[in-house]
Amino acid sequence: MDLAQERLDTLIQARDARRRAVMHYQIDIDNFTAAIALIGREHGDDPALQAFGNELVDLLATTMHQQDRERVILRVIEAQLEPGHVG
C-alpha cells in the first residue's frame, strides 16, 4: 500500500469537494441576494414576504460566513498539494 499516494489522492478529493462547496455557497449567496432585492422591489406591501426577506438576510450572512470557512480549509488543502510541501 502506497500511503503517500493515498494521502495525495485523498487531498485531491478533499480539495475538489471544497471547491464545489465554495461554488454551491456562491450560488446560494447569489440567489439570496437576488431574492432579497426582488422582495424589496416588488413585495414591499406583503408582510409575509417581507418577513421572508428578513430571514434571507440572516441566511445570507450565515452562508457567506460558511463560504469563508470553506475557503480557509481549501487554502490549507491547496498548500499541502504544492510541490515541496512536507506533510
JSON list of C-alpha atoms in Angstrom, two decimals:
[
{"chain": "A", "resi": 1, "resn": "MET", "atom": "CA", "xyz": [0.00, 0.00, 0.00]},
{"chain": "A", "resi": 2, "resn": "ASP", "atom": "CA", "xyz": [1.42, 3.36, -1.03]},
{"chain": "A", "resi": 3, "resn": "LEU", "atom": "CA", "xyz": [0.32, 5.68, 1.77]},
{"chain": "A", "resi": 4, "resn": "ALA", "atom": "CA", "xyz": [1.91, 8.73, 0.16]},
{"chain": "A", "resi": 5, "resn": "GLN", "atom": "CA", "xyz": [-0.17, 8.23, -2.99]},
{"chain": "A", "resi": 6, "resn": "GLU", "atom": "CA", "xyz": [-3.29, 7.53, -0.94]},
{"chain": "A", "resi": 7, "resn": "ARG", "atom": "CA", "xyz": [-2.70, 10.76, 1.01]},
{"chain": "A", "resi": 8, "resn": "LEU", "atom": "CA", "xyz": [-2.27, 12.68, -2.24]},
{"chain": "A", "resi": 9, "resn": "ASP", "atom": "CA", "xyz": [-5.44, 11.18, -3.72]},
{"chain": "A", "resi": 10, "resn": "THR", "atom": "CA", "xyz": [-7.37, 11.99, -0.54]},
{"chain": "A", "resi": 11, "resn": "LEU", "atom": "CA", "xyz": [-6.14, 15.59, -0.53]},
{"chain": "A", "resi": 12, "resn": "ILE", "atom": "CA", "xyz": [-7.12, 16.00, -4.19]},
{"chain": "A", "resi": 13, "resn": "GLN", "atom": "CA", "xyz": [-10.60, 14.66, -3.46]},
{"chain": "A", "resi": 14, "resn": "ALA", "atom": "CA", "xyz": [-10.88, 16.96, -0.43]},
{"chain": "A", "resi": 15, "resn": "ARG", "atom": "CA", "xyz": [-9.74, 19.94, -2.50]},
{"chain": "A", "resi": 16, "resn": "ASP", "atom": "CA", "xyz": [-12.27, 19.22, -5.21]},
{"chain": "A", "resi": 17, "resn": "ALA", "atom": "CA", "xyz": [-15.06, 18.79, -2.64]},
{"chain": "A", "resi": 18, "resn": "ARG", "atom": "CA", "xyz": [-14.18, 22.13, -1.01]},
{"chain": "A", "resi": 19, "resn": "ARG", "atom": "CA", "xyz": [-14.13, 23.87, -4.39]},
{"chain": "A", "resi": 20, "resn": "ARG", "atom": "CA", "xyz": [-17.60, 22.51, -5.10]},
{"chain": "A", "resi": 21, "resn": "ALA", "atom": "CA", "xyz": [-18.78, 23.62, -1.65]},
{"chain": "A", "resi": 22, "resn": "VAL", "atom": "CA", "xyz": [-17.49, 27.16, -2.26]},
{"chain": "A", "resi": 23, "resn": "MET", "atom": "CA", "xyz": [-19.32, 27.18, -5.61]},
{"chain": "A", "resi": 24, "resn": "HIS", "atom": "CA", "xyz": [-22.56, 25.93, -4.04]},
{"chain": "A", "resi": 25, "resn": "TYR", "atom": "CA", "xyz": [-22.36, 28.57, -1.33]},
{"chain": "A", "resi": 26, "resn": "GLN", "atom": "CA", "xyz": [-21.83, 31.20, -4.04]},
{"chain": "A", "resi": 27, "resn": "ILE", "atom": "CA", "xyz": [-24.93, 30.02, -5.89]},
{"chain": "A", "resi": 28, "resn": "ASP", "atom": "CA", "xyz": [-26.91, 30.37, -2.66]},
{"chain": "A", "resi": 29, "resn": "ILE", "atom": "CA", "xyz": [-25.40, 33.81, -2.00]},
{"chain": "A", "resi": 30, "resn": "ASP", "atom": "CA", "xyz": [-26.35, 34.98, -5.48]},
{"chain": "A", "resi": 31, "resn": "ASN", "atom": "CA", "xyz": [-29.86, 33.56, -5.15]},
{"chain": "A", "resi": 32, "resn": "PHE", "atom": "CA", "xyz": [-30.45, 35.03, -1.68]},
{"chain": "A", "resi": 33, "resn": "THR", "atom": "CA", "xyz": [-29.15, 38.43, -2.79]},
{"chain": "A", "resi": 34, "resn": "ALA", "atom": "CA", "xyz": [-31.41, 38.45, -5.85]},
{"chain": "A", "resi": 35, "resn": "ALA", "atom": "CA", "xyz": [-34.42, 37.29, -3.83]},
{"chain": "A", "resi": 36, "resn": "ILE", "atom": "CA", "xyz": [-33.88, 39.99, -1.20]},
{"chain": "A", "resi": 37, "resn": "ALA", "atom": "CA", "xyz": [-33.75, 42.63, -3.95]},
{"chain": "A", "resi": 38, "resn": "LEU", "atom": "CA", "xyz": [-36.83, 41.21, -5.68]},
{"chain": "A", "resi": 39, "resn": "ILE", "atom": "CA", "xyz": [-38.83, 41.20, -2.46]},
{"chain": "A", "resi": 40, "resn": "GLY", "atom": "CA", "xyz": [-37.77, 44.77, -1.76]},
{"chain": "A", "resi": 41, "resn": "ARG", "atom": "CA", "xyz": [-38.74, 45.91, -5.26]},
{"chain": "A", "resi": 42, "resn": "GLU", "atom": "CA", "xyz": [-41.94, 44.03, -5.83]},
{"chain": "A", "resi": 43, "resn": "HIS", "atom": "CA", "xyz": [-43.34, 42.91, -2.49]},
{"chain": "A", "resi": 44, "resn": "GLY", "atom": "CA", "xyz": [-42.88, 45.83, -0.12]},
{"chain": "A", "resi": 45, "resn": "ASP", "atom": "CA", "xyz": [-46.54, 45.68, 0.85]},
{"chain": "A", "resi": 46, "resn": "ASP", "atom": "CA", "xyz": [-46.60, 41.96, 1.71]},
{"chain": "A", "resi": 47, "resn": "PRO", "atom": "CA", "xyz": [-45.69, 41.39, 5.38]},
{"chain": "A", "resi": 48, "resn": "ALA", "atom": "CA", "xyz": [-45.16, 37.66, 4.89]},
{"chain": "A", "resi": 49, "resn": "LEU", "atom": "CA", "xyz": [-42.68, 38.18, 2.07]},
{"chain": "A", "resi": 50, "resn": "GLN", "atom": "CA", "xyz": [-41.01, 41.00, 3.99]},
{"chain": "A", "resi": 51, "resn": "ALA", "atom": "CA", "xyz": [-40.53, 38.54, 6.88]},
{"chain": "A", "resi": 52, "resn": "PHE", "atom": "CA", "xyz": [-39.13, 36.02, 4.41]},
{"chain": "A", "resi": 53, "resn": "GLY", "atom": "CA", "xyz": [-36.76, 38.70, 3.11]},
{"chain": "A", "resi": 54, "resn": "ASN", "atom": "CA", "xyz": [-35.56, 39.33, 6.65]},
{"chain": "A", "resi": 55, "resn": "GLU", "atom": "CA", "xyz": [-34.93, 35.60, 7.07]},
{"chain": "A", "resi": 56, "resn": "LEU", "atom": "CA", "xyz": [-32.98, 35.62, 3.83]},
{"chain": "A", "resi": 57, "resn": "VAL", "atom": "CA", "xyz": [-30.81, 38.48, 5.09]},
{"chain": "A", "resi": 58, "resn": "ASP", "atom": "CA", "xyz": [-29.84, 36.37, 8.10]},
{"chain": "A", "resi": 59, "resn": "LEU", "atom": "CA", "xyz": [-29.35, 33.28, 5.94]},
{"chain": "A", "resi": 60, "resn": "LEU", "atom": "CA", "xyz": [-27.20, 35.28, 3.54]},
{"chain": "A", "resi": 61, "resn": "ALA", "atom": "CA", "xyz": [-24.88, 36.36, 6.37]},
{"chain": "A", "resi": 62, "resn": "THR", "atom": "CA", "xyz": [-24.60, 32.78, 7.63]},
{"chain": "A", "resi": 63, "resn": "THR", "atom": "CA", "xyz": [-23.96, 31.43, 4.15]},
{"chain": "A", "resi": 64, "resn": "MET", "atom": "CA", "xyz": [-21.24, 34.00, 3.50]},
{"chain": "A", "resi": 65, "resn": "HIS", "atom": "CA", "xyz": [-19.59, 33.03, 6.79]},
{"chain": "A", "resi": 66, "resn": "GLN", "atom": "CA", "xyz": [-19.75, 29.34, 5.89]},
{"chain": "A", "resi": 67, "resn": "GLN", "atom": "CA", "xyz": [-18.23, 30.05, 2.48]},
{"chain": "A", "resi": 68, "resn": "ASP", "atom": "CA", "xyz": [-15.36, 31.93, 4.14]},
{"chain": "A", "resi": 69, "resn": "ARG", "atom": "CA", "xyz": [-14.74, 28.90, 6.38]},
{"chain": "A", "resi": 70, "resn": "GLU", "atom": "CA", "xyz": [-14.69, 26.59, 3.35]},
{"chain": "A", "resi": 71, "resn": "ARG", "atom": "CA", "xyz": [-12.20, 28.89, 1.62]},
{"chain": "A", "resi": 72, "resn": "VAL", "atom": "CA", "xyz": [-9.84, 28.76, 4.61]},
{"chain": "A", "resi": 73, "resn": "ILE", "atom": "CA", "xyz": [-9.80, 24.97, 4.62]},
{"chain": "A", "resi": 74, "resn": "LEU", "atom": "CA", "xyz": [-9.47, 24.94, 0.84]},
{"chain": "A", "resi": 75, "resn": "ARG", "atom": "CA", "xyz": [-6.35, 27.11, 1.09]},
{"chain": "A", "resi": 76, "resn": "VAL", "atom": "CA", "xyz": [-4.87, 24.78, 3.69]},
{"chain": "A", "resi": 77, "resn": "ILE", "atom": "CA", "xyz": [-5.51, 21.75, 1.47]},
{"chain": "A", "resi": 78, "resn": "GLU", "atom": "CA", "xyz": [-4.10, 23.51, -1.59]},
{"chain": "A", "resi": 79, "resn": "ALA", "atom": "CA", "xyz": [-0.95, 24.40, 0.36]},
{"chain": "A", "resi": 80, "resn": "GLN", "atom": "CA", "xyz": [-0.47, 20.72, 1.16]},
{"chain": "A", "resi": 81, "resn": "LEU", "atom": "CA", "xyz": [-0.68, 19.91, -2.54]},
{"chain": "A", "resi": 82, "resn": "GLU", "atom": "CA", "xyz": [2.05, 22.37, -3.52]},
{"chain": "A", "resi": 83, "resn": "PRO", "atom": "CA", "xyz": [5.30, 20.84, -4.72]},
{"chain": "A", "resi": 84, "resn": "GLY", "atom": "CA", "xyz": [7.85, 20.54, -1.97]},
{"chain": "A", "resi": 85, "resn": "HIS", "atom": "CA", "xyz": [5.29, 20.53, 0.83]},
{"chain": "A", "resi": 86, "resn": "VAL", "atom": "CA", "xyz": [6.29, 18.13, 3.56]},
{"chain": "A", "resi": 87, "resn": "GLY", "atom": "CA", "xyz": [3.34, 16.54, 5.27]}
]
